[in-house]
mmCIF file of C-alpha atoms and ligand atoms in Angstrom:
data_model
loop_
_atom_site.group_PDB
_atom_site.id
_atom_site.type_symbol
_atom_site.label_atom_id
_atom_site.label_comp_id
_atom_site.label_asym_id
_atom_site.label_seq_id
_atom_site.Cartn_x
_atom_site.Cartn_y
_atom_site.Cartn_z
ATOM 1 C CA MET H 1058 98.193 102.803 71.789
ATOM 2 C CA VAL H 1059 101.325 104.052 73.551
ATOM 3 C CA SER H 1060 104.666 104.026 71.735
ATOM 4 C CA GLU H 1061 107.882 102.412 73.023
ATOM 5 C CA GLU H 1062 109.341 105.881 73.068
ATOM 6 C CA GLU H 1063 106.602 107.241 75.341
ATOM 7 C CA ILE H 1064 107.027 104.295 77.700
ATOM 8 C CA GLY H 1065 110.794 104.899 77.775
ATOM 9 C CA LYS H 1066 110.291 108.565 78.555
ATOM 10 C CA ALA H 1067 107.773 107.769 81.297
ATOM 11 C CA ALA H 1068 110.188 105.275 82.914
ATOM 12 C CA GLU H 1069 112.891 107.947 82.740
ATOM 13 C CA MET H 1070 110.578 110.417 84.524
ATOM 14 C CA LEU H 1071 109.879 107.874 87.270
ATOM 15 C CA ARG H 1072 113.611 107.347 87.710
ATOM 16 C CA ALA H 1073 114.032 111.113 88.022
ATOM 17 C CA GLY H 1074 111.515 111.105 90.890
ATOM 18 C CA GLU H 1075 108.659 112.618 88.854
ATOM 19 C CA LEU H 1076 105.013 111.562 88.566
ATOM 20 C CA VAL H 1077 103.505 109.625 85.644
ATOM 21 C CA ALA H 1078 99.795 108.870 85.184
ATOM 22 C CA PHE H 1079 99.137 105.512 83.564
ATOM 23 C CA PRO H 1080 96.217 103.223 82.742
ATOM 24 C CA THR H 1081 95.417 100.034 84.628
ATOM 25 C CA GLU H 1082 92.521 97.666 83.939
ATOM 26 C CA THR H 1083 90.634 99.155 86.934
ATOM 27 C CA VAL H 1084 91.185 102.933 86.865
ATOM 28 C CA TYR H 1085 94.060 105.282 85.968
ATOM 29 C CA GLY H 1086 96.844 105.547 88.539
ATOM 30 C CA LEU H 1087 99.145 108.425 89.480
ATOM 31 C CA GLY H 1088 102.531 106.748 89.762
ATOM 32 C CA ALA H 1089 105.838 107.469 91.476
ATOM 33 C CA ASP H 1090 108.979 105.469 92.228
ATOM 34 C CA ALA H 1091 107.878 103.458 95.278
ATOM 35 C CA SER H 1092 111.420 103.283 96.629
ATOM 36 C CA SER H 1093 111.697 107.071 96.886
ATOM 37 C CA ALA H 1094 109.899 108.785 99.768
ATOM 38 C CA ALA H 1095 110.447 112.156 98.091
ATOM 39 C CA ALA H 1096 108.808 110.972 94.856
ATOM 40 C CA VAL H 1097 105.842 109.420 96.679
ATOM 41 C CA LYS H 1098 105.347 112.694 98.592
ATOM 42 C CA LYS H 1099 104.648 114.415 95.270
ATOM 43 C CA ILE H 1100 101.607 112.163 94.793
ATOM 44 C CA PHE H 1101 100.016 113.502 97.952
ATOM 45 C CA ALA H 1102 100.633 117.096 96.897
ATOM 46 C CA ALA H 1103 99.186 116.541 93.394
ATOM 47 C CA LYS H 1104 96.055 114.828 94.723
ATOM 48 C CA GLY H 1105 95.510 117.050 97.746
ATOM 49 C CA ARG H 1106 95.479 113.844 99.783
ATOM 50 C CA PRO H 1107 96.318 113.526 103.510
ATOM 51 C CA ALA H 1108 99.721 111.901 104.091
ATOM 52 C CA SER H 1109 98.289 109.320 106.506
ATOM 53 C CA HIS H 1110 96.688 107.367 103.626
ATOM 54 C CA PRO H 1111 98.670 104.324 102.447
ATOM 55 C CA VAL H 1112 99.401 103.851 98.728
ATOM 56 C CA ILE H 1113 99.297 100.630 96.689
ATOM 57 C CA VAL H 1114 102.615 99.475 95.180
ATOM 58 C CA HIS H 1115 102.256 98.095 91.648
ATOM 59 C CA ILE H 1116 104.713 95.366 90.685
ATOM 60 C CA ALA H 1117 105.445 93.592 87.388
ATOM 61 C CA ASP H 1118 104.893 90.053 88.649
ATOM 62 C CA MET H 1119 104.453 87.968 91.765
ATOM 63 C CA SER H 1120 108.166 87.239 92.147
ATOM 64 C CA GLU H 1121 108.490 90.789 93.521
ATOM 65 C CA LEU H 1122 106.207 90.009 96.474
ATOM 66 C CA LYS H 1123 109.238 88.849 98.440
ATOM 67 C CA HIS H 1124 110.937 92.199 97.972
ATOM 68 C CA TRP H 1125 108.069 94.283 99.358
ATOM 69 C CA ALA H 1126 106.560 91.987 101.998
ATOM 70 C CA ALA H 1127 108.271 90.869 105.212
ATOM 71 C CA GLU H 1128 106.631 87.479 104.829
ATOM 72 C CA VAL H 1129 104.542 86.037 102.009
ATOM 73 C CA PRO H 1130 101.919 83.671 103.414
ATOM 74 C CA ARG H 1131 100.740 80.681 101.379
ATOM 75 C CA ALA H 1132 97.419 82.466 100.894
ATOM 76 C CA ALA H 1133 99.184 85.268 99.011
ATOM 77 C CA TRP H 1134 100.844 82.847 96.580
ATOM 78 C CA LEU H 1135 97.509 81.112 96.007
ATOM 79 C CA LEU H 1136 95.708 84.372 95.222
ATOM 80 C CA ALA H 1137 98.589 85.628 93.071
ATOM 81 C CA GLU H 1138 98.495 82.422 90.995
ATOM 82 C CA LYS H 1139 94.773 82.716 90.539
ATOM 83 C CA PHE H 1140 94.092 86.451 90.098
ATOM 84 C CA TRP H 1141 97.324 88.160 88.961
ATOM 85 C CA PRO H 1142 97.826 89.978 86.792
ATOM 86 C CA GLY H 1143 94.452 91.485 87.593
ATOM 87 C CA PRO H 1144 92.201 93.689 89.716
ATOM 88 C CA LEU H 1145 93.232 92.396 93.157
ATOM 89 C CA THR H 1146 95.350 94.155 95.809
ATOM 90 C CA MET H 1147 96.805 92.198 98.734
ATOM 91 C CA VAL H 1148 97.742 93.802 102.034
ATOM 92 C CA LEU H 1149 100.752 92.061 103.595
ATOM 93 C CA LYS H 1150 103.192 92.814 106.415
ATOM 94 C CA ARG H 1151 105.681 95.235 104.931
ATOM 95 C CA ALA H 1152 109.400 94.710 104.438
ATOM 96 C CA SER H 1153 111.491 97.007 106.629
ATOM 97 C CA HIS H 1154 112.704 99.152 103.690
ATOM 98 C CA VAL H 1155 109.141 100.185 102.695
ATOM 99 C CA ASN H 1156 108.911 103.883 103.441
ATOM 100 C CA ASP H 1157 106.297 105.451 105.709
ATOM 101 C CA GLN H 1158 104.812 107.427 102.832
ATOM 102 C CA ILE H 1159 103.751 104.143 101.222
ATOM 103 C CA SER H 1160 102.425 102.433 104.316
ATOM 104 C CA GLY H 1161 100.782 105.489 105.845
ATOM 105 C CA GLY H 1162 102.633 104.710 109.062
ATOM 106 C CA GLN H 1163 101.127 101.192 109.315
ATOM 107 C CA ASN H 1164 103.146 97.958 109.352
ATOM 108 C CA THR H 1165 101.629 96.700 106.090
ATOM 109 C CA VAL H 1166 101.908 97.309 102.359
ATOM 110 C CA GLY H 1167 99.288 96.962 99.586
ATOM 111 C CA LEU H 1168 100.581 95.140 96.475
ATOM 112 C CA ARG H 1169 99.089 94.585 93.045
ATOM 113 C CA VAL H 1170 100.152 93.245 89.629
ATOM 114 C CA PRO H 1171 98.006 95.095 87.069
ATOM 115 C CA SER H 1172 97.100 93.377 83.803
ATOM 116 C CA HIS H 1173 96.769 96.422 81.525
ATOM 117 C CA PRO H 1174 99.425 96.077 78.802
ATOM 118 C CA VAL H 1175 100.572 99.695 79.200
ATOM 119 C CA ALA H 1176 100.954 99.275 82.969
ATOM 120 C CA GLN H 1177 102.912 96.085 82.351
ATOM 121 C CA GLN H 1178 105.170 97.771 79.770
ATOM 122 C CA LEU H 1179 105.807 100.682 82.124
ATOM 123 C CA LEU H 1180 106.632 98.410 85.075
ATOM 124 C CA LYS H 1181 109.057 96.404 82.957
ATOM 125 C CA ALA H 1182 110.746 99.487 81.496
ATOM 126 C CA PHE H 1183 111.049 101.088 84.932
ATOM 127 C CA GLY H 1184 112.242 97.922 86.631
ATOM 128 C CA GLY H 1185 110.897 98.685 90.124
ATOM 129 C CA GLY H 1186 107.708 99.118 92.099
ATOM 130 C CA ILE H 1187 105.365 101.971 91.183
ATOM 131 C CA ALA H 1188 103.371 103.524 94.024
ATOM 132 C CA ALA H 1189 100.043 104.677 92.631
ATOM 133 C CA PRO H 1190 96.696 105.731 93.990
ATOM 134 C CA SER H 1191 93.860 106.511 91.595
ATOM 135 C CA ALA H 1192 94.717 109.620 89.543
ATOM 136 C CA ASN H 1193 91.910 111.829 90.846
ATOM 137 C CA ARG H 1194 91.898 114.703 93.293
ATOM 138 C CA PHE H 1195 91.208 113.558 96.856
ATOM 139 C CA GLY H 1196 87.565 112.642 97.446
ATOM 140 C CA ARG H 1197 86.601 112.658 93.760
ATOM 141 C CA ILE H 1198 85.660 109.727 91.541
ATOM 142 C CA SER H 1199 88.515 107.808 89.945
ATOM 143 C CA PRO H 1200 89.437 108.525 86.308
ATOM 144 C CA THR H 1201 88.754 105.803 83.745
ATOM 145 C CA THR H 1202 90.179 107.630 80.695
ATOM 146 C CA ALA H 1203 93.284 109.740 80.072
ATOM 147 C CA ALA H 1204 91.040 112.774 79.488
ATOM 148 C CA HIS H 1205 89.556 112.342 82.990
ATOM 149 C CA VAL H 1206 93.078 112.391 84.445
ATOM 150 C CA ARG H 1207 93.790 115.691 82.676
ATOM 151 C CA GLU H 1208 90.520 117.141 83.988
ATOM 152 C CA GLU H 1209 91.427 116.093 87.526
ATOM 153 C CA LEU H 1210 95.113 116.917 87.703
ATOM 154 C CA GLY H 1211 95.855 119.403 84.904
ATOM 155 C CA ASP H 1212 99.468 120.526 85.008
ATOM 156 C CA ALA H 1213 100.231 118.646 88.229
ATOM 157 C CA VAL H 1214 101.303 115.682 86.079
ATOM 158 C CA GLN H 1215 103.439 116.041 82.950
ATOM 159 C CA ILE H 1216 102.945 112.611 81.440
ATOM 160 C CA VAL H 1217 99.586 110.877 81.071
ATOM 161 C CA LEU H 1218 99.936 107.609 79.153
ATOM 162 C CA ASP H 1219 96.734 107.065 77.185
ATOM 163 C CA GLY H 1220 95.715 103.404 77.259
ATOM 164 C CA GLY H 1221 92.070 103.970 76.344
ATOM 165 C CA ALA H 1222 89.056 103.411 78.606
ATOM 166 C CA CYS H 1223 89.562 101.098 81.596
ATOM 167 C CA GLU H 1224 87.978 97.692 81.238
ATOM 168 C CA VAL H 1225 86.914 97.120 84.877
ATOM 169 C CA GLY H 1226 86.035 100.746 85.658
ATOM 170 C CA ILE H 1227 86.104 100.567 89.473
ATOM 171 C CA GLU H 1228 89.074 100.155 91.793
ATOM 172 C CA SER H 1229 90.648 96.785 92.640
ATOM 173 C CA THR H 1230 89.379 94.434 95.334
ATOM 174 C CA ILE H 1231 91.558 94.803 98.449
ATOM 175 C CA VAL H 1232 92.097 91.737 100.625
ATOM 176 C CA ASP H 1233 93.959 92.011 103.917
ATOM 177 C CA LEU H 1234 96.191 88.958 104.415
ATOM 178 C CA SER H 1235 98.196 90.547 107.226
ATOM 179 C CA ARG H 1236 95.775 89.112 109.794
ATOM 180 C CA GLU H 1237 93.723 85.983 110.430
ATOM 181 C CA PRO H 1238 91.203 85.394 109.041
ATOM 182 C CA PRO H 1239 91.731 87.409 105.845
ATOM 183 C CA ALA H 1240 89.293 90.252 105.259
ATOM 184 C CA ILE H 1241 87.992 92.198 102.281
ATOM 185 C CA LEU H 1242 88.772 95.883 102.814
ATOM 186 C CA ARG H 1243 87.277 97.039 99.511
ATOM 187 C CA PRO H 1244 84.994 94.984 97.236
ATOM 188 C CA GLY H 1245 85.764 94.907 93.510
ATOM 189 C CA ARG H 1246 85.585 92.771 90.359
ATOM 190 C CA VAL H 1247 87.224 89.823 92.150
ATOM 191 C CA SER H 1248 84.464 88.844 94.593
ATOM 192 C CA SER H 1249 84.863 87.775 98.219
ATOM 193 C CA GLN H 1250 83.347 84.425 97.225
ATOM 194 C CA GLN H 1251 86.060 83.901 94.583
ATOM 195 C CA ILE H 1252 88.707 84.709 97.187
ATOM 196 C CA ALA H 1253 87.177 82.442 99.828
ATOM 197 C CA ASP H 1254 86.924 79.638 97.238
ATOM 198 C CA ALA H 1255 90.587 80.051 96.275
ATOM 199 C CA LEU H 1256 91.772 80.085 99.896
ATOM 200 C CA LEU H 1257 89.379 77.409 101.158
ATOM 201 C CA VAL H 1258 88.829 79.488 104.299
ATOM 202 C CA PRO H 1259 85.977 81.770 105.328
ATOM 203 C CA LEU H 1260 86.796 85.481 105.303
ATOM 204 C CA SER H 1261 86.315 87.792 108.240
ATOM 205 C CA SER H 1262 82.868 89.329 107.922
ATOM 206 C CA SER H 1263 83.803 92.522 109.728
ATOM 207 C CA GLY H 1264 86.519 93.559 107.280
ATOM 208 C CA ALA H 1265 84.506 95.869 105.078
ATOM 209 C CA ASP H 1266 83.502 97.978 108.079
ATOM 210 C CA ARG H 1267 86.979 98.291 109.477
ATOM 211 C CA PRO H 1268 88.472 101.740 109.020
ATOM 212 C CA ARG H 1269 91.372 101.348 106.585
ATOM 213 C CA VAL H 1270 93.153 104.402 107.791
ATOM 214 C CA PRO H 1271 93.225 105.306 111.458
ATOM 215 C CA GLY H 1272 91.393 108.557 112.014
ATOM 216 C CA SER H 1273 90.564 108.901 108.329
ATOM 217 C CA LEU H 1274 88.619 111.908 107.166
ATOM 218 C CA GLU H 1275 85.144 111.511 105.877
ATOM 219 C CA ALA H 1276 85.251 111.690 102.101
ATOM 220 C CA HIS H 1277 83.456 110.168 99.130
ATOM 221 C CA TYR H 1278 84.081 108.835 95.662
ATOM 222 C CA ALA H 1279 81.719 111.598 94.718
ATOM 223 C CA PRO H 1280 80.556 113.627 91.743
ATOM 224 C CA ARG H 1281 80.074 117.366 92.314
ATOM 225 C CA ALA H 1282 76.265 117.247 92.213
ATOM 226 C CA PRO H 1283 74.521 115.647 95.202
ATOM 227 C CA LEU H 1284 73.724 111.995 94.525
ATOM 228 C CA LYS H 1285 70.706 110.175 95.959
ATOM 229 C CA ILE H 1286 69.929 106.467 95.787
ATOM 230 C CA VAL H 1287 66.218 105.839 95.325
ATOM 231 C CA HIS H 1288 64.091 102.712 94.887
ATOM 232 C CA PRO H 1289 63.359 102.236 91.170
ATOM 233 C CA ASP H 1290 59.594 102.560 91.617
ATOM 234 C CA GLU H 1291 59.956 105.860 93.448
ATOM 235 C CA ILE H 1292 62.293 107.747 91.115
ATOM 236 C CA GLU H 1293 59.613 109.797 89.334
ATOM 237 C CA ASP H 1294 57.912 110.798 92.595
ATOM 238 C CA TYR H 1295 61.233 111.618 94.156
ATOM 239 C CA VAL H 1296 62.215 113.899 91.288
ATOM 240 C CA ARG H 1297 58.811 115.576 91.281
ATOM 241 C CA ARG H 1298 59.137 116.444 94.990
ATOM 242 C CA GLN H 1299 62.471 118.255 94.539
ATOM 243 C CA ILE H 1300 62.812 121.990 94.622
ATOM 244 C CA VAL H 1301 66.242 121.923 92.960
ATOM 245 C CA PRO H 1302 66.319 123.709 89.644
ATOM 246 C CA PRO H 1303 66.616 121.420 86.601
ATOM 247 C CA PRO H 1304 68.445 119.618 85.158
ATOM 248 C CA VAL H 1305 68.145 116.482 87.211
ATOM 249 C CA ALA H 1306 69.923 113.358 85.956
ATOM 250 C CA VAL H 1307 68.753 109.782 86.522
ATOM 251 C CA LEU H 1308 70.739 106.558 86.176
ATOM 252 C CA ALA H 1309 68.471 103.504 86.111
ATOM 253 C CA ARG H 1310 68.243 100.177 84.339
ATOM 254 C CA ARG H 1311 64.733 100.907 83.127
ATOM 255 C CA GLY H 1312 63.748 103.437 80.484
ATOM 256 C CA ARG H 1313 62.326 106.908 81.048
ATOM 257 C CA PRO H 1314 58.577 106.938 81.749
ATOM 258 C CA ARG H 1315 56.645 108.670 78.964
ATOM 259 C CA ASP H 1316 55.587 111.764 80.934
ATOM 260 C CA SER H 1317 58.892 112.106 82.795
ATOM 261 C CA LYS H 1318 60.203 115.575 83.650
ATOM 262 C CA VAL H 1319 63.765 114.326 84.058
ATOM 263 C CA ALA H 1320 66.217 116.209 81.800
ATOM 264 C CA LEU H 1321 68.862 113.517 81.508
ATOM 265 C CA TRP H 1322 67.834 109.882 81.829
ATOM 266 C CA GLN H 1323 70.650 107.408 81.314
ATOM 267 C CA ILE H 1324 69.725 103.751 80.934
ATOM 268 C CA ALA H 1325 72.249 101.689 82.899
ATOM 269 C CA PRO H 1326 73.541 98.274 81.823
ATOM 270 C CA GLU H 1327 71.839 95.146 83.188
ATOM 271 C CA LEU H 1328 75.065 93.329 84.063
ATOM 272 C CA PRO H 1329 77.159 94.415 87.071
ATOM 273 C CA GLU H 1330 80.445 94.279 85.136
ATOM 274 C CA ASP H 1331 79.119 96.530 82.371
ATOM 275 C CA TYR H 1332 77.562 98.835 84.960
ATOM 276 C CA ALA H 1333 80.902 99.157 86.786
ATOM 277 C CA ARG H 1334 82.781 99.896 83.556
ATOM 278 C CA LEU H 1335 80.506 102.847 82.714
ATOM 279 C CA LEU H 1336 79.699 104.177 86.193
ATOM 280 C CA TYR H 1337 82.382 106.796 86.802
ATOM 281 C CA GLY H 1338 82.301 108.135 83.238
ATOM 282 C CA THR H 1339 78.530 108.515 83.483
ATOM 283 C CA LEU H 1340 78.719 110.438 86.768
ATOM 284 C CA ARG H 1341 81.343 112.732 85.222
ATOM 285 C CA ARG H 1342 79.116 113.333 82.213
ATOM 286 C CA PHE H 1343 76.244 114.330 84.530
ATOM 287 C CA ASP H 1344 78.530 116.826 86.274
ATOM 288 C CA ASP H 1345 79.785 118.180 82.946
ATOM 289 C CA ALA H 1346 76.189 118.662 81.794
ATOM 290 C CA GLY H 1347 75.644 120.920 84.818
ATOM 291 C CA CYS H 1348 73.233 118.583 86.623
ATOM 292 C CA ARG H 1349 72.136 119.851 90.032
ATOM 293 C CA LEU H 1350 70.973 116.481 91.347
ATOM 294 C CA ILE H 1351 71.827 112.895 90.399
ATOM 295 C CA VAL H 1352 69.308 110.182 91.234
ATOM 296 C CA VAL H 1353 70.531 106.604 90.963
ATOM 297 C CA GLU H 1354 68.270 103.582 91.104
ATOM 298 C CA ALA H 1355 68.888 101.392 94.189
ATOM 299 C CA LEU H 1356 70.551 98.178 93.017
ATOM 300 C CA PRO H 1357 69.681 94.622 94.023
ATOM 301 C CA GLN H 1358 71.066 93.359 97.361
ATOM 302 C CA LEU H 1359 72.824 90.504 95.551
ATOM 303 C CA PRO H 1360 76.499 89.507 95.837
ATOM 304 C CA GLU H 1361 77.267 90.325 92.193
ATOM 305 C CA TRP H 1362 76.283 93.960 92.821
ATOM 306 C CA THR H 1363 78.347 94.405 96.027
ATOM 307 C CA ALA H 1364 81.234 96.357 94.490
ATOM 308 C CA VAL H 1365 79.045 98.742 92.507
ATOM 309 C CA ARG H 1366 76.728 99.294 95.494
ATOM 310 C CA ASP H 1367 79.780 100.070 97.652
ATOM 311 C CA ARG H 1368 80.896 102.833 95.249
ATOM 312 C CA LEU H 1369 77.399 104.277 94.933
ATOM 313 C CA ASP H 1370 76.918 104.272 98.717
ATOM 314 C CA ARG H 1371 80.147 106.219 99.087
ATOM 315 C CA ALA H 1372 79.180 108.639 96.329
ATOM 316 C CA ALA H 1373 75.756 109.252 97.850
ATOM 317 C CA THR H 1374 75.168 112.458 99.773
ATOM 318 C CA PRO H 1375 74.370 111.458 103.354
ATOM 319 C CA GLU H 1376 71.058 112.495 104.879
ATOM 320 C CA PRO H 1377 71.758 115.228 107.452
ATOM 321 C CA GLU H 1378 70.694 112.992 110.352
ATOM 322 C CA ALA H 1379 72.765 109.994 109.185
ATOM 323 C CA GLN H 1380 76.294 111.275 108.603
ATOM 324 C CA SER H 1381 78.448 108.498 107.170
ATOM 325 C CA THR H 1382 81.561 107.434 109.020
ATOM 326 C CA ALA H 1383 82.867 105.224 106.225
ATOM 327 C CA ALA H 1384 86.552 105.424 105.422
ATOM 328 C CA GLY H 1385 87.137 107.901 102.677
ATOM 329 C CA ALA H 1386 87.839 107.765 98.982
ATOM 330 C CA THR H 1387 91.386 108.297 98.083
HETATM 331 O O1 TXA P 64 92.444 99.650 91.313
HETATM 332 C C1 TXA P 64 93.170 100.203 92.132
HETATM 333 O O2 TXA P 64 93.451 99.700 93.231
HETATM 334 C C2 TXA P 64 93.761 101.570 91.750
HETATM 335 C C3 TXA P 64 94.731 101.374 90.598
HETATM 336 C C4 TXA P 64 95.451 102.643 90.211
HETATM 337 O O3 TXA P 64 95.619 100.346 90.917
HETATM 338 N N1 TXA P 64 94.368 102.193 92.872
HETATM 339 C C5 TXA P 64 93.652 102.723 93.895
HETATM 340 O O4 TXA P 64 94.438 103.328 94.850
HETATM 341 O O5 TXA P 64 92.435 102.688 93.962
HETATM 342 P P1 TXA P 64 93.875 104.327 95.950
HETATM 343 O O6 TXA P 64 95.057 104.806 96.691
HETATM 344 O O7 TXA P 64 93.014 105.348 95.313
HETATM 345 O O8 TXA P 64 93.047 103.413 96.890
HETATM 346 C C6 TXA P 64 93.734 102.427 97.597
HETATM 347 C C7 TXA P 64 93.064 102.107 98.876
HETATM 348 C C8 TXA P 64 93.017 103.255 99.859
HETATM 349 O O9 TXA P 64 91.738 103.272 100.483
HETATM 350 C C9 TXA P 64 94.095 102.911 100.848
HETATM 351 O O10 TXA P 64 93.803 103.404 102.132
HETATM 352 C C10 TXA P 64 94.078 101.394 100.787
HETATM 353 O O11 TXA P 64 93.862 101.092 99.465
HETATM 354 N N2 TXA P 64 95.385 100.834 101.147
HETATM 355 C C11 TXA P 64 96.557 100.948 100.492
HETATM 356 N N3 TXA P 64 97.548 100.355 101.178
HETATM 357 C C12 TXA P 64 96.985 99.826 102.286
HETATM 358 C C13 TXA P 64 97.459 99.113 103.417
HETATM 359 N N4 TXA P 64 98.755 98.820 103.547
HETATM 360 N N5 TXA P 64 96.583 98.741 104.375
HETATM 361 C C14 TXA P 64 95.289 99.064 104.274
HETATM 362 N N6 TXA P 64 94.759 99.746 103.227
HETATM 363 C C15 TXA P 64 95.587 100.131 102.260
HETATM 364 MG MG1 MG P 65 91.384 106.448 95.027
#
C-alpha cells in the first residue's frame, strides 16, 4: 500500500512543520505536528477553515492520553479499552501545553487512536501527536480516497499517503467526557448506545444539539449541487415538479421506477454501515457528473441510521424559511 520509505518521508515532513494527508478508517485527515502551533496554523490556511475550530489530535495508543489531557477520567480508560484503535474521538480537559490552535481557545482537547494501518505506521514513525481535521476544504464533504484529497487540496499538500478507500466512510463519533454526564457531540459508527453500555451511565440527551464551537459559522458537509431529502414514495413526483435543468441524481435504496425521468439513479446499500462507506464518494460522483439537483431518500428514524442521517441533514440545502443553525462541517 504505502512503502516504509514513504512513511519515513512523511514523518520527516511532519517534523519539519509541514502538512501530510493520510488515511484513517473513517476519512482522510490533513495532519500536522500537534505540538507546533505554527504547523497547525498551516492546516487552517490549506482548508480555508476559521481558526476558532478545534482540531482532533491523533495518537498512537491510549498511553498518550496522559500527555494530552489534564486528567483522564475512568470513563476515558473504559472507552479506550473498548473502542481504540477505532472511530471514536474523546473530548477531555486539555493539558496546559496544548496550544490554542488545537483547542480552538476552549479548555478541552479531542483525542483519537485511529486503527488504519497507515495512520498507525505514520504515528509510530513520527513519534508524537498528529493534529488532523478531515482533508477537505472547509464546508465540503470529507475525502474517503487519496484522489478525493487531491481534488480538494491540490498543491496545498505535498504528501498524500494512499491507503485505499476508507472502511467507515464517515467521521468518527465524538463523545464529550469533559463534563457530566458525557454527551455525544457527533454521531458515528460507534453508537451512543454502545458508549452508554460501556460506561454504564446514561448520556446527556442534549449533547448533539450543543454548538461545538462558540459562534460557529453555518456550514455543511455538502456537495456542490443542492441536496434535498424526500420521502421514498414521493421521489418521482418531487423530481417531476422541479424546474431545474437535468440531470437530476437520486440516491435511494429502491430501484428506478420504469418510466422514471431521473438521469442518474443510484441504488443505495440496505445496511447503514455499507451506506456510510459509500455516501461521500457517491455525492462526489454526482457533482462530477454535473448534476444540478441531488435527491436523497429519507432514511428510517432508527438508531442504526443516526450517523448517516446526521450527515445527510447537514448536507441538505435548507428551505429558505427554515435556515439551519447547526454547527458547521469542518
Ligand atoms: O473521523 C474523524 O474524526 C476525522 C479523521 C481525520 O480522524 N477527523 C475529523 O476532524 O472529522 P474534523 O476537524 O473535520 O472534525 C472534528 C470535529 C469538529 O467539528 C470540531 O469542532 C470537533 O470535532 N472538535 C475537535 N476538538 C474538539 C474539542 N476539544 N471540543 C469540542 N469539539 C471538538
Ligand atoms: Mg471535517
